[in-house]
mmCIF file of C-alpha atoms in Angstrom:
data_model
loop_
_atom_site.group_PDB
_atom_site.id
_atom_site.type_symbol
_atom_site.label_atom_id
_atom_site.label_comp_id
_atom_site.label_asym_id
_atom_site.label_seq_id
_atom_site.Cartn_x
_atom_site.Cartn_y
_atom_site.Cartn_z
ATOM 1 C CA UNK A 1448 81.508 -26.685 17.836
ATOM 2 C CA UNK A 1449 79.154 -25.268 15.296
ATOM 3 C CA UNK A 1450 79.360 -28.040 13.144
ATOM 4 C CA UNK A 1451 78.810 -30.291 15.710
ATOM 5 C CA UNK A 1452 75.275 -28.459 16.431
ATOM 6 C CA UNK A 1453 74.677 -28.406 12.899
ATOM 7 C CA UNK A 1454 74.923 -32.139 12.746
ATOM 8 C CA UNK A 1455 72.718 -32.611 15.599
ATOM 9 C CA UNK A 1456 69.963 -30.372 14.076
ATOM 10 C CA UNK A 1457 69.966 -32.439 10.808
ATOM 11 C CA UNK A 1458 70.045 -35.650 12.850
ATOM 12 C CA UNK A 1459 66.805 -34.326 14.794
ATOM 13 C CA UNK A 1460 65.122 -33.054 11.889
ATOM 14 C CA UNK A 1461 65.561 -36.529 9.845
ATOM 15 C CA UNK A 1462 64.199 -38.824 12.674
ATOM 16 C CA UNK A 1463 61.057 -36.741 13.467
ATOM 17 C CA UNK A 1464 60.635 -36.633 9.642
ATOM 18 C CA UNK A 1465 60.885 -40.303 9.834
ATOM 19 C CA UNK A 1466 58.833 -40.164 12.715
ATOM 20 C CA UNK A 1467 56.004 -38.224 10.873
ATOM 21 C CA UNK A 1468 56.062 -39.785 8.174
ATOM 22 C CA UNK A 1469 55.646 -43.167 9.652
ATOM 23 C CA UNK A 1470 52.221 -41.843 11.270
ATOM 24 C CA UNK A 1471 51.126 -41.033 7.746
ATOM 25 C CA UNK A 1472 52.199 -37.598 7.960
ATOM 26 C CA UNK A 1473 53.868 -35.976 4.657
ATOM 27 C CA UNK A 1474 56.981 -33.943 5.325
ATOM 28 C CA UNK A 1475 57.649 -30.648 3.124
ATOM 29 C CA UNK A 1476 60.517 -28.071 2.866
ATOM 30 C CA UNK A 1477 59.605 -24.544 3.569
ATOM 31 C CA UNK A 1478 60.904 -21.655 1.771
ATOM 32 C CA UNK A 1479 64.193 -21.782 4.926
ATOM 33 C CA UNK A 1480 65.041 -25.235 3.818
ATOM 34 C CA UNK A 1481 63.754 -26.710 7.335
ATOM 35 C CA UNK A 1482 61.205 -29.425 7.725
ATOM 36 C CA UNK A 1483 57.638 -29.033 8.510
ATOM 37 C CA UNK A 1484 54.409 -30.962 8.288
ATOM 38 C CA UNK A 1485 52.571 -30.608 5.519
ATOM 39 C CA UNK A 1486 48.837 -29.038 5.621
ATOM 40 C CA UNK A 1487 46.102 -31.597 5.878
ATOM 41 C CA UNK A 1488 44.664 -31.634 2.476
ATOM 42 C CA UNK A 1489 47.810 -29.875 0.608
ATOM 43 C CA UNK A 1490 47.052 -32.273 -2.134
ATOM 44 C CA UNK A 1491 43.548 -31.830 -2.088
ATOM 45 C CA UNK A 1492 42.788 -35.255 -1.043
ATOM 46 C CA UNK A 1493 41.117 -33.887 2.390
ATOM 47 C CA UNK A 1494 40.166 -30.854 1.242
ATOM 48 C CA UNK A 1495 36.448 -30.008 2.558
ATOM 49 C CA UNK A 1496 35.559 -28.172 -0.002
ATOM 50 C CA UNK A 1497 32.348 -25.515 0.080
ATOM 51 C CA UNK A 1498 29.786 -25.889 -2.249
ATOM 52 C CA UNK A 1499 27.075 -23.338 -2.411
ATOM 53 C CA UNK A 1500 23.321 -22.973 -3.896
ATOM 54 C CA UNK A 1501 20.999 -20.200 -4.623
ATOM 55 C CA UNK A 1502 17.647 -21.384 -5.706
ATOM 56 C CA UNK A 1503 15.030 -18.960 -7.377
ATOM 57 C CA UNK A 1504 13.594 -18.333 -4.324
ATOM 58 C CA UNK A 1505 13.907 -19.592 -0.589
ATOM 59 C CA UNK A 1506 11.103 -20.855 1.782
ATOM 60 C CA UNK A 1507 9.414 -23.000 -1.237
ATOM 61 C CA UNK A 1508 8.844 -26.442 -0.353
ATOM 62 C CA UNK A 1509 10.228 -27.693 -3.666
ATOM 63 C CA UNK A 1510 13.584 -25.752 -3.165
ATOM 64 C CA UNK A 1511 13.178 -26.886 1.155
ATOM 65 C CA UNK A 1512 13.018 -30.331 -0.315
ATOM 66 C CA UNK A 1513 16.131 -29.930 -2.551
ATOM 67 C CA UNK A 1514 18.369 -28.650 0.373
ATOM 68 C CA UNK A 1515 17.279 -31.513 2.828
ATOM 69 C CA UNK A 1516 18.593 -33.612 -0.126
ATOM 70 C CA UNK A 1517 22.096 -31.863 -0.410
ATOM 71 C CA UNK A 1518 22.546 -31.504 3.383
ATOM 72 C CA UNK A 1519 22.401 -35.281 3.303
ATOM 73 C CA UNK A 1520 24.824 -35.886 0.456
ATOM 74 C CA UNK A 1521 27.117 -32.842 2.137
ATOM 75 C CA UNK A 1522 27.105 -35.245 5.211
ATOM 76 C CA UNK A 1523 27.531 -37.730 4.071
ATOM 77 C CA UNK A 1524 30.752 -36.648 1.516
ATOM 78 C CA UNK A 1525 32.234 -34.271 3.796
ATOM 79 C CA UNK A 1526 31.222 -31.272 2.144
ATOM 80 C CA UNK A 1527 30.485 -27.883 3.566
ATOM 81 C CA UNK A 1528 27.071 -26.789 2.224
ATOM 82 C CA UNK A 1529 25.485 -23.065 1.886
ATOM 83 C CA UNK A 1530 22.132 -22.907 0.656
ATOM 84 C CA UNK A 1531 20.820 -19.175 0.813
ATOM 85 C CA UNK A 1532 18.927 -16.685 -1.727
ATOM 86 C CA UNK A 1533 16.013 -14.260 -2.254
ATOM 87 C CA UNK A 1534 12.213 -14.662 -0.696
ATOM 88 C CA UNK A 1535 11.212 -13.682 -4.459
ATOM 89 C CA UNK A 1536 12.116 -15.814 -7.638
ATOM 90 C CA UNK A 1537 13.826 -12.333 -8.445
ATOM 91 C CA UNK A 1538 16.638 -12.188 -11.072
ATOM 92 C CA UNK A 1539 18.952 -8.965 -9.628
ATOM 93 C CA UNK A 1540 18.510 -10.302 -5.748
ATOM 94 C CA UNK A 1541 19.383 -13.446 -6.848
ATOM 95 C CA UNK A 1542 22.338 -12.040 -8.509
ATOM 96 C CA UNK A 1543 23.553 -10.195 -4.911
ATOM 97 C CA UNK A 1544 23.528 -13.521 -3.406
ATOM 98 C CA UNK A 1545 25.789 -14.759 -6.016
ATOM 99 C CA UNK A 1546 27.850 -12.184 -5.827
ATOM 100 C CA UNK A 1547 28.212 -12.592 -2.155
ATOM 101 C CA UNK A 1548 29.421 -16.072 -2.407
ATOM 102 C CA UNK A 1549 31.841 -15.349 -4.790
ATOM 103 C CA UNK A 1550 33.260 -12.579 -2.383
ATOM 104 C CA UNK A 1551 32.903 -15.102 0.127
ATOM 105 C CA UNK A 1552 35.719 -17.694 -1.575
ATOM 106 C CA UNK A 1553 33.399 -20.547 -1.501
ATOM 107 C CA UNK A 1554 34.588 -23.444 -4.110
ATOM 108 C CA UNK A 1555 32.004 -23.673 -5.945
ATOM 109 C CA UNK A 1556 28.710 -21.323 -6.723
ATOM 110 C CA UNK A 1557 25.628 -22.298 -8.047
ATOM 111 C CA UNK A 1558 21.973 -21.790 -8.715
ATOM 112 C CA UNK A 1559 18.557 -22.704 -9.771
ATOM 113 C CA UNK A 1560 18.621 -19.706 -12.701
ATOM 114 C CA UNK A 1561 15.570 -17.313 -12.646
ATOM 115 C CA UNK A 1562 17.291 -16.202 -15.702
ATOM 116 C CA UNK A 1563 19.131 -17.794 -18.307
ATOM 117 C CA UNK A 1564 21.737 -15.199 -19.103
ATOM 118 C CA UNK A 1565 21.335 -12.467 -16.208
ATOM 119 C CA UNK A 1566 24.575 -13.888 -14.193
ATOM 120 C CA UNK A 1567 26.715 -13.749 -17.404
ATOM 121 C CA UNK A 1568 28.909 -10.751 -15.484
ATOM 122 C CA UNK A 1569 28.908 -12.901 -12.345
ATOM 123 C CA UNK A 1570 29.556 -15.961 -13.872
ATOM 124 C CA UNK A 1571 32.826 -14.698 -15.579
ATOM 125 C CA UNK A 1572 33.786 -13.335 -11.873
ATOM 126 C CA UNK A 1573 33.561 -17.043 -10.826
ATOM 127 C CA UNK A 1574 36.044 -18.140 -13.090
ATOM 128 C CA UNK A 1575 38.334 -15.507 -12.812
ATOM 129 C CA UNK A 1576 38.527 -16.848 -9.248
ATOM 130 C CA UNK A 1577 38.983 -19.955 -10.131
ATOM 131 C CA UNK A 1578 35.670 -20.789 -8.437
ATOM 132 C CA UNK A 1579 33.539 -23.396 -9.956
ATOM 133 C CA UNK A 1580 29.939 -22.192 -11.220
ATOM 134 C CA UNK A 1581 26.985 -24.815 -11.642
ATOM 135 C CA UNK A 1582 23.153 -25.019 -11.862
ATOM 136 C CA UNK A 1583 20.833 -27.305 -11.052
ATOM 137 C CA UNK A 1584 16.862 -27.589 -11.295
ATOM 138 C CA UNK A 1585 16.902 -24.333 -13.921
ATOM 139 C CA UNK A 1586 20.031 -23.577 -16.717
ATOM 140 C CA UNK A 1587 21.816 -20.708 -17.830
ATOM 141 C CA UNK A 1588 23.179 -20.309 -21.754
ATOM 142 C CA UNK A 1589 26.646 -19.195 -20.271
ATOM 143 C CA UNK A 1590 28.806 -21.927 -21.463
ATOM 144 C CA UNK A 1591 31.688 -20.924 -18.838
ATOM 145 C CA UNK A 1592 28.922 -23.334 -16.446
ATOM 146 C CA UNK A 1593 30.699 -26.284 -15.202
ATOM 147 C CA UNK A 1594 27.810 -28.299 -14.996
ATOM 148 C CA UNK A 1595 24.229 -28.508 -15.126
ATOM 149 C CA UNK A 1596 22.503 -30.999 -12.553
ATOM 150 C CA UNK A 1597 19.142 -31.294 -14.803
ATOM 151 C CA UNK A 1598 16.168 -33.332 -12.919
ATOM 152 C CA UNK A 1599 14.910 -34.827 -16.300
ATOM 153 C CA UNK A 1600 14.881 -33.706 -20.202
ATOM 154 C CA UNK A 1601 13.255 -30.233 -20.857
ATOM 155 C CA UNK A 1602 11.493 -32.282 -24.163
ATOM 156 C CA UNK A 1603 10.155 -35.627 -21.616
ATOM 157 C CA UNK A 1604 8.468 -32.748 -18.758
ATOM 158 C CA UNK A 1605 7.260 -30.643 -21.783
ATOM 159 C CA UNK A 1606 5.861 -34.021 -23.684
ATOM 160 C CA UNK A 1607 4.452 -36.163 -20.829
ATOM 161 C CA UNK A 1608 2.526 -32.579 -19.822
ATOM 162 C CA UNK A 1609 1.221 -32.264 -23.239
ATOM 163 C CA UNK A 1610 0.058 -36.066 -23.369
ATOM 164 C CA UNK A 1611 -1.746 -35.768 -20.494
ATOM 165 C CA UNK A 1612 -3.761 -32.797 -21.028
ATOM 166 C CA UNK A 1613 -4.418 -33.576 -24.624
ATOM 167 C CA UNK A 1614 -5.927 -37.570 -23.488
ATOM 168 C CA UNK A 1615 -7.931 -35.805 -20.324
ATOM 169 C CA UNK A 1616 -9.341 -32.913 -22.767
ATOM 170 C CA UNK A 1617 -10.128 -35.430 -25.641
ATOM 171 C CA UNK A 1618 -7.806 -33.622 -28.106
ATOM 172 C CA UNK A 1619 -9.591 -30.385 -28.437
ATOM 173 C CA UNK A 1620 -10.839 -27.223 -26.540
ATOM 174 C CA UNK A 1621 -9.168 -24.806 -24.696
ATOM 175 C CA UNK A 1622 -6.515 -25.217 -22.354
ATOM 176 C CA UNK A 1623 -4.765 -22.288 -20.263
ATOM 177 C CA UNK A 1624 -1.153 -22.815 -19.674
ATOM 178 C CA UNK A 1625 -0.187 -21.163 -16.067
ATOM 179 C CA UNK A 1626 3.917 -20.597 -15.057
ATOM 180 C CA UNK A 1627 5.967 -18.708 -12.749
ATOM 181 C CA UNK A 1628 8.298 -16.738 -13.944
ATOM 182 C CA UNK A 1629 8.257 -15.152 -17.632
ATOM 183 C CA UNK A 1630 12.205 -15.543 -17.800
ATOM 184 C CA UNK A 1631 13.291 -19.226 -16.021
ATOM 185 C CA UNK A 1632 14.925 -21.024 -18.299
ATOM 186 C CA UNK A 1633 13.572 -24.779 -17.434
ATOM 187 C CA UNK A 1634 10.129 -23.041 -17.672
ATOM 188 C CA UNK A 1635 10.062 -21.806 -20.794
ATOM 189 C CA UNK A 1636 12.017 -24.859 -22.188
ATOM 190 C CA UNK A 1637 8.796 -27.199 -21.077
ATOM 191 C CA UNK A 1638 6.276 -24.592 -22.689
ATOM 192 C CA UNK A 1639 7.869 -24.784 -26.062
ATOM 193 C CA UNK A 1640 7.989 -28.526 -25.728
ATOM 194 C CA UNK A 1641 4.391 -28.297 -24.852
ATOM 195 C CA UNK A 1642 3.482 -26.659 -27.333
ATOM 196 C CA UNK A 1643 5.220 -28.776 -29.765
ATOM 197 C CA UNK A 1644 3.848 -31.629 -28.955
ATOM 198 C CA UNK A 1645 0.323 -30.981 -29.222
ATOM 199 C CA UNK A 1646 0.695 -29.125 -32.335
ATOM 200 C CA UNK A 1647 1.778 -32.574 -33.605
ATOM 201 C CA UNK A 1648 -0.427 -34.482 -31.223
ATOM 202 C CA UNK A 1649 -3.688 -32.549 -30.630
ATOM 203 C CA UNK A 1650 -3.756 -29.509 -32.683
ATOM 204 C CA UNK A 1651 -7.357 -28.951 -32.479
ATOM 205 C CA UNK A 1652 -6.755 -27.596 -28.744
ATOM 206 C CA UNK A 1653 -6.737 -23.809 -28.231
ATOM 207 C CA UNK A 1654 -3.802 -23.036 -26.072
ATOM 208 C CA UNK A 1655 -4.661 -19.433 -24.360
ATOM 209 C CA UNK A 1656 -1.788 -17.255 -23.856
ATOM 210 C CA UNK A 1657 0.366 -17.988 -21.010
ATOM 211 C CA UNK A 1658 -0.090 -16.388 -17.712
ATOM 212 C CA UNK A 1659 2.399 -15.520 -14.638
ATOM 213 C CA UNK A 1660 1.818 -15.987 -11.130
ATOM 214 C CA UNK A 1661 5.250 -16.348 -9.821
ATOM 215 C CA UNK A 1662 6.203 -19.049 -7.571
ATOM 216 C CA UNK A 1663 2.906 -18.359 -5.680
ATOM 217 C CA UNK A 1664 0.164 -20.838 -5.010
ATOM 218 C CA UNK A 1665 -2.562 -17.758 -3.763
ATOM 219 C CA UNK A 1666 -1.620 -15.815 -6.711
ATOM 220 C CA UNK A 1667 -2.058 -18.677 -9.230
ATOM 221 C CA UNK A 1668 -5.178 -19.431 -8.387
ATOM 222 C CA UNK A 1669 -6.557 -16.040 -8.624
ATOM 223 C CA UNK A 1670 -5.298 -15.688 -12.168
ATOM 224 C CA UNK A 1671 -6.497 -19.618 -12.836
ATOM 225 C CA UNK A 1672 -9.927 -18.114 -11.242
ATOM 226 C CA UNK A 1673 -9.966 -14.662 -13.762
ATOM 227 C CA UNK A 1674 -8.808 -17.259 -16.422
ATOM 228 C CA UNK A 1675 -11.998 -19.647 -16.221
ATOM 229 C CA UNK A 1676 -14.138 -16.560 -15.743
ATOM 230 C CA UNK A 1677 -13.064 -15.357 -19.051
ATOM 231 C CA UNK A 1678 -13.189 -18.556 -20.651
ATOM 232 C CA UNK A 1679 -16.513 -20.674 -19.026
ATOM 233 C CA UNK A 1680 -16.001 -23.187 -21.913
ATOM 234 C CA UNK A 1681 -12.250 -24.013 -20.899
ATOM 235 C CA UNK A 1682 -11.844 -27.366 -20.651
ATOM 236 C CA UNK A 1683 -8.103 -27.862 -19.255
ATOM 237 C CA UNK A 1684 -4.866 -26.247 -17.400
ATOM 238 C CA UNK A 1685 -1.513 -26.874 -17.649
ATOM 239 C CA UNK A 1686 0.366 -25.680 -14.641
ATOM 240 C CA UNK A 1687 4.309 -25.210 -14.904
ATOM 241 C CA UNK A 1688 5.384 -24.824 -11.647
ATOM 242 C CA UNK A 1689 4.940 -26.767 -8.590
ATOM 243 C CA UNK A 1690 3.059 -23.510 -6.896
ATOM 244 C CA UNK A 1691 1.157 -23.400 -9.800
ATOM 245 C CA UNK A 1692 -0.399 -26.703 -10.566
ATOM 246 C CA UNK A 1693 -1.883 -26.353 -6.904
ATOM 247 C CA UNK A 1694 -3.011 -23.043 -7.268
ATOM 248 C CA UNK A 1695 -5.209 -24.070 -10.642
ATOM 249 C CA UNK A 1696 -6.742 -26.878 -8.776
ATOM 250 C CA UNK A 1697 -7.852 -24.652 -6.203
ATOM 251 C CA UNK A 1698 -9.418 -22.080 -8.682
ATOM 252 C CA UNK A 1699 -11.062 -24.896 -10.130
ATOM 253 C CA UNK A 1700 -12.524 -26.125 -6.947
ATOM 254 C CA UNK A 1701 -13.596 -22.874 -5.763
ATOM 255 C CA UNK A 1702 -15.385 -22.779 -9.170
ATOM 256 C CA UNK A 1703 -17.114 -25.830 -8.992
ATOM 257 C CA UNK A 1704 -15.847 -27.108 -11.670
ATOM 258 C CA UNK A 1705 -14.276 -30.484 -10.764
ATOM 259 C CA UNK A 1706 -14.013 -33.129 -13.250
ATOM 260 C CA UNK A 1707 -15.053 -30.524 -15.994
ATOM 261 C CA UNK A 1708 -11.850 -29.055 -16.020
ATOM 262 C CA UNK A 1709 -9.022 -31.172 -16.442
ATOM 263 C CA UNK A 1710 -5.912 -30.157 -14.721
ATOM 264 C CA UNK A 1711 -2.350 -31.169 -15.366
ATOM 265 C CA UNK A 1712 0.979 -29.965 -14.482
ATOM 266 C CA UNK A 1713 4.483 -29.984 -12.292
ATOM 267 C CA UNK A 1714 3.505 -31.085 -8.648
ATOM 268 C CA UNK A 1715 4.776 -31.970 -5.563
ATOM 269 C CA UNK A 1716 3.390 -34.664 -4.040
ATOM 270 C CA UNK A 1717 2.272 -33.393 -0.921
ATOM 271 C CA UNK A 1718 0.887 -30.102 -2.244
ATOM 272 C CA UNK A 1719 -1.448 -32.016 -4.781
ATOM 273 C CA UNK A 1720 -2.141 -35.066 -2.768
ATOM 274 C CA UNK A 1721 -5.659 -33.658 -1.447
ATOM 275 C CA UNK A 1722 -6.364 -32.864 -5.087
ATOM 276 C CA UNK A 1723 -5.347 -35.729 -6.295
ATOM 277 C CA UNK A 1724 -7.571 -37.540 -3.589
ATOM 278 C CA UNK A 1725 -10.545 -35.492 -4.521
ATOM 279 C CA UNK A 1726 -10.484 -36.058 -7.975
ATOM 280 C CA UNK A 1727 -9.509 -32.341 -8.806
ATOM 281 C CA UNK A 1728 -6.199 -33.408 -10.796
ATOM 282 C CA UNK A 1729 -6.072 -36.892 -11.655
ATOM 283 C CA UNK A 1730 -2.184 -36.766 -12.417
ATOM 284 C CA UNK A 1731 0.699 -34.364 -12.072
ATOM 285 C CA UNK A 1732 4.682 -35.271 -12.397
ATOM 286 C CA UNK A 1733 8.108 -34.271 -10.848
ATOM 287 C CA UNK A 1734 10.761 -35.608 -10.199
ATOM 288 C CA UNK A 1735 11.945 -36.565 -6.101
ATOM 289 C CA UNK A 1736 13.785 -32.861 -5.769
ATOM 290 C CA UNK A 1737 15.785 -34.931 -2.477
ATOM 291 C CA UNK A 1738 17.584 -36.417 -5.037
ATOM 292 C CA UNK A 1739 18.138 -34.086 -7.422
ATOM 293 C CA UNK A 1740 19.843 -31.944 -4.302
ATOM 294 C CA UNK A 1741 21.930 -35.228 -3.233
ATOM 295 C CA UNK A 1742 23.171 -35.653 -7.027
ATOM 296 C CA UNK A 1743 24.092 -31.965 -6.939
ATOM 297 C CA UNK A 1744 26.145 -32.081 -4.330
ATOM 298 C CA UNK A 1745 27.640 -35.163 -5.667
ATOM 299 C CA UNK A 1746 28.462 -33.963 -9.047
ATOM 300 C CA UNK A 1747 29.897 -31.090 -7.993
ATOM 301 C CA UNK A 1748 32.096 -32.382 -5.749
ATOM 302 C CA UNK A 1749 33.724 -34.858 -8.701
ATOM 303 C CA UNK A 1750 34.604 -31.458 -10.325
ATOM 304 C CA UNK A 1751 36.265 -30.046 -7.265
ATOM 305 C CA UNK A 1752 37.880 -33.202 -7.161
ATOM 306 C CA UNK A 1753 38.877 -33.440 -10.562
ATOM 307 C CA UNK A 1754 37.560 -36.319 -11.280
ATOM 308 C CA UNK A 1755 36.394 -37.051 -14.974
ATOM 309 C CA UNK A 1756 32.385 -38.129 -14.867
ATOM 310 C CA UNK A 1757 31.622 -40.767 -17.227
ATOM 311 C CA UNK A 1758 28.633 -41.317 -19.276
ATOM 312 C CA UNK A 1759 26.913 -43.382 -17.014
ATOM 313 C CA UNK A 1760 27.680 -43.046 -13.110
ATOM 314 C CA UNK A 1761 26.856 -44.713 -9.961
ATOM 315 C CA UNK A 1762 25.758 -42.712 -7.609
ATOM 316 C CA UNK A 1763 25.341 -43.438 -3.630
ATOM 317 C CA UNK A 1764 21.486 -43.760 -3.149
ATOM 318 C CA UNK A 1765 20.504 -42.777 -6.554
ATOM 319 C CA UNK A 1766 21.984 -45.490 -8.842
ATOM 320 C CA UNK A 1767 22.813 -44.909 -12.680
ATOM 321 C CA UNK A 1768 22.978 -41.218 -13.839
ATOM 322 C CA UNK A 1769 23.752 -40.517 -17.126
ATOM 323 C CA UNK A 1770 26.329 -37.649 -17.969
ATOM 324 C CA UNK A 1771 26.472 -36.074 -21.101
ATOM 325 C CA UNK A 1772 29.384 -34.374 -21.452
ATOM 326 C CA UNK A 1773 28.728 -31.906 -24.456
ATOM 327 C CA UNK A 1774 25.889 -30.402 -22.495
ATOM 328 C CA UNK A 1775 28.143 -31.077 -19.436
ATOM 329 C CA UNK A 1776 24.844 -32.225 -17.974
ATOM 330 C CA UNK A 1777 24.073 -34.617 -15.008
ATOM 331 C CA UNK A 1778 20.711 -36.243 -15.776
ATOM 332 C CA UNK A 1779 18.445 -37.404 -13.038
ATOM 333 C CA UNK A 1780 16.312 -39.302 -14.639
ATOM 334 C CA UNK A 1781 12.732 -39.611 -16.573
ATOM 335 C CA UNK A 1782 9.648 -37.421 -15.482
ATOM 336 C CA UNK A 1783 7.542 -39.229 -11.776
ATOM 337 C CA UNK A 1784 3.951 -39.385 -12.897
ATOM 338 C CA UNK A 1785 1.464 -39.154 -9.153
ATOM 339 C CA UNK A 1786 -1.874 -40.364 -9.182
ATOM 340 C CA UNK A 1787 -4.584 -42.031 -6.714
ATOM 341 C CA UNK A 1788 -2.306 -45.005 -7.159
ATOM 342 C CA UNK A 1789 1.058 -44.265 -5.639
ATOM 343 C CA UNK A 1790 0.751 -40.484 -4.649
ATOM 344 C CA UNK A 1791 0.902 -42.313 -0.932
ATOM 345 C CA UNK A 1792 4.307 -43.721 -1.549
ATOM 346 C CA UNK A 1793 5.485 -40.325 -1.638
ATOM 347 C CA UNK A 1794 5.841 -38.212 1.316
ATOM 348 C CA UNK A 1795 7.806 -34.677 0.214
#
């Protein structure tokens, strides 16, 4: 008689695993030797995974604009997106954020670095979770990074900068340089280029020595303002940051010194546009930091999903992104240049 039920239970168990399995169902042993549907995603194939971002600081329209880009791409891919972090570009709250999302299990970790080798501890926590660490926008030296979504080349920012300031100022005079923070990686990386390439290019201008103002348009143009009163012969700024570049064009209109003062520098197009208009800056570049979010998610998620990125890519709504995979870096693309001629087409 108990062989009988036996039989019957094996029967059963057989047709609903043929059942199941015709609906597209896979069927799995558990550790009792009975049947049972496997997990939706046991192979990782559904998996939503959770990607999360820390920028240098939140509530910045540049770092606003990046999210609104990865919310799209996390839409539209079926990701789970966190974007959270400090009100300060501050290096240790930065960090507790981090450290938070680890804690949290999220799949993958990243950030816009206010420093390039203050996360080292954290980053090595990561991996021992087998949690994926990126950055995107700003880099960190750690080479336990997975990848590195980069918006264009530290050297073509730092040169097309230079080029600009050193045609508007004629190849001489002084120019101030104004950044953000004294230790963010991408920052510093333009600067040197910078300054390389109008040692080669103009070297009769006077760079001053660079000042900070944080990721803070008020407080950048009260240094830009103590800056021109100290110098009254300046003849050109180069402004790092996209709360920067603003915040120099305001110090120079507040000094009455438009089109004596040439002005240059990382902008987003609707916080120079008026400038722009009025003849205060005549061009600034960036990149479209939608994008750069979008490809962030995007790149990330081909790591989660193990799949190997080649050295060119296509990418939904972007197009061809070159990968290079000793830097394991996603490139965006070259530097936008915005002047009276297309700073209209743009409207972020």
């Amino acid at each position: 008689m108990k062989s009988f039920k036996m039989l019957k239970i094996v029967l059963a168990t057989t047709v609903i695993g043929a059942m199941l399995a015709g609906c597209g169902v896979s069927v799995k042993k558990n550790e009792g030797g009975a049947a049972s549907p496997a997990a939706s995603g046991a192979n990782g194939a559904d998996k939503q995974y959770t990607i999360a971002f820390v920028p240098k600081l939140v509530g910045f329209p540049y770092f606003t604009s990046m999210d609104k880009g990865a919310q799209k791409a996390a839409k539209e891919l079926g990701v789970k997106w966190i974007y959270q972090g400090p009100t300060t570009a501050d290096v240790s709250e930065q960090a507790k954020y981090v450290s938070g999302l680890i804690d949290q299990k999220v799949d993958a970790v990243g950030v816009a670095a206010n420093s390039p080798t203050a996360l080292n501890q954290l980053i090595g926590k990561a991996k021992g979770q087998n949690i994926k660490f990126f950055t995107s926008d700003s880099d960190v030296t750690n080479p336990d990074r997975s990848l590195f979504v980069q918006q264009a080349t530290d050297k073509d920012l730092g040169y097309a900068m230079a080029d600009i300031i050193a045609e508007e100022v004629g190849g001489e005079g002084k120019v101030g340089i104004l950044s953000a923070g004294s230790t963010a990686t991408n920052l510093n990386a333009w600067i040197g280029f910078v300054k390389e390439r109008l040692a080669e290019k103009a070297p009769k201008i006077q760079l001053l020595d660079t000042q900070f103002a944080g990721e803070d348009i008020n407080k950048s143009t009260q240094i830009a303002s103590q800056i021109i009163a100290a110098n009254p012969d300046i003849k050109g700024f180069i402004g790092i940051s996209a709360a920067n570049t603003p915040g120099i064009a305001e110090a120079v209109k507040q000094a009455g010194k438009t089109g004596e003062i040439a002005i240059t520098g990382i902008g987003i197009p609707n916080g120079v546009k008026p400038y722009i208009k009025a003849g205060v800056i005549n061009k600034a570049i960036l990149w479209d930091p939608e994008k750069l979010g979008y490809l962030t998610v995007w790149g990330v998620l081909q790591q989660l999903k193990g799949v190997e990125l080649q050295a060119e890519n296509d990418v939904p709504g972007i197009g061809k992104v070159k990968y290079d995979a000793a830097t394991k870096s996603l490139l965006l693309g070259p530097p936008l240049v915005f002047d009276k001629e297309n700073i209209d087409n743009y409207d972020f």
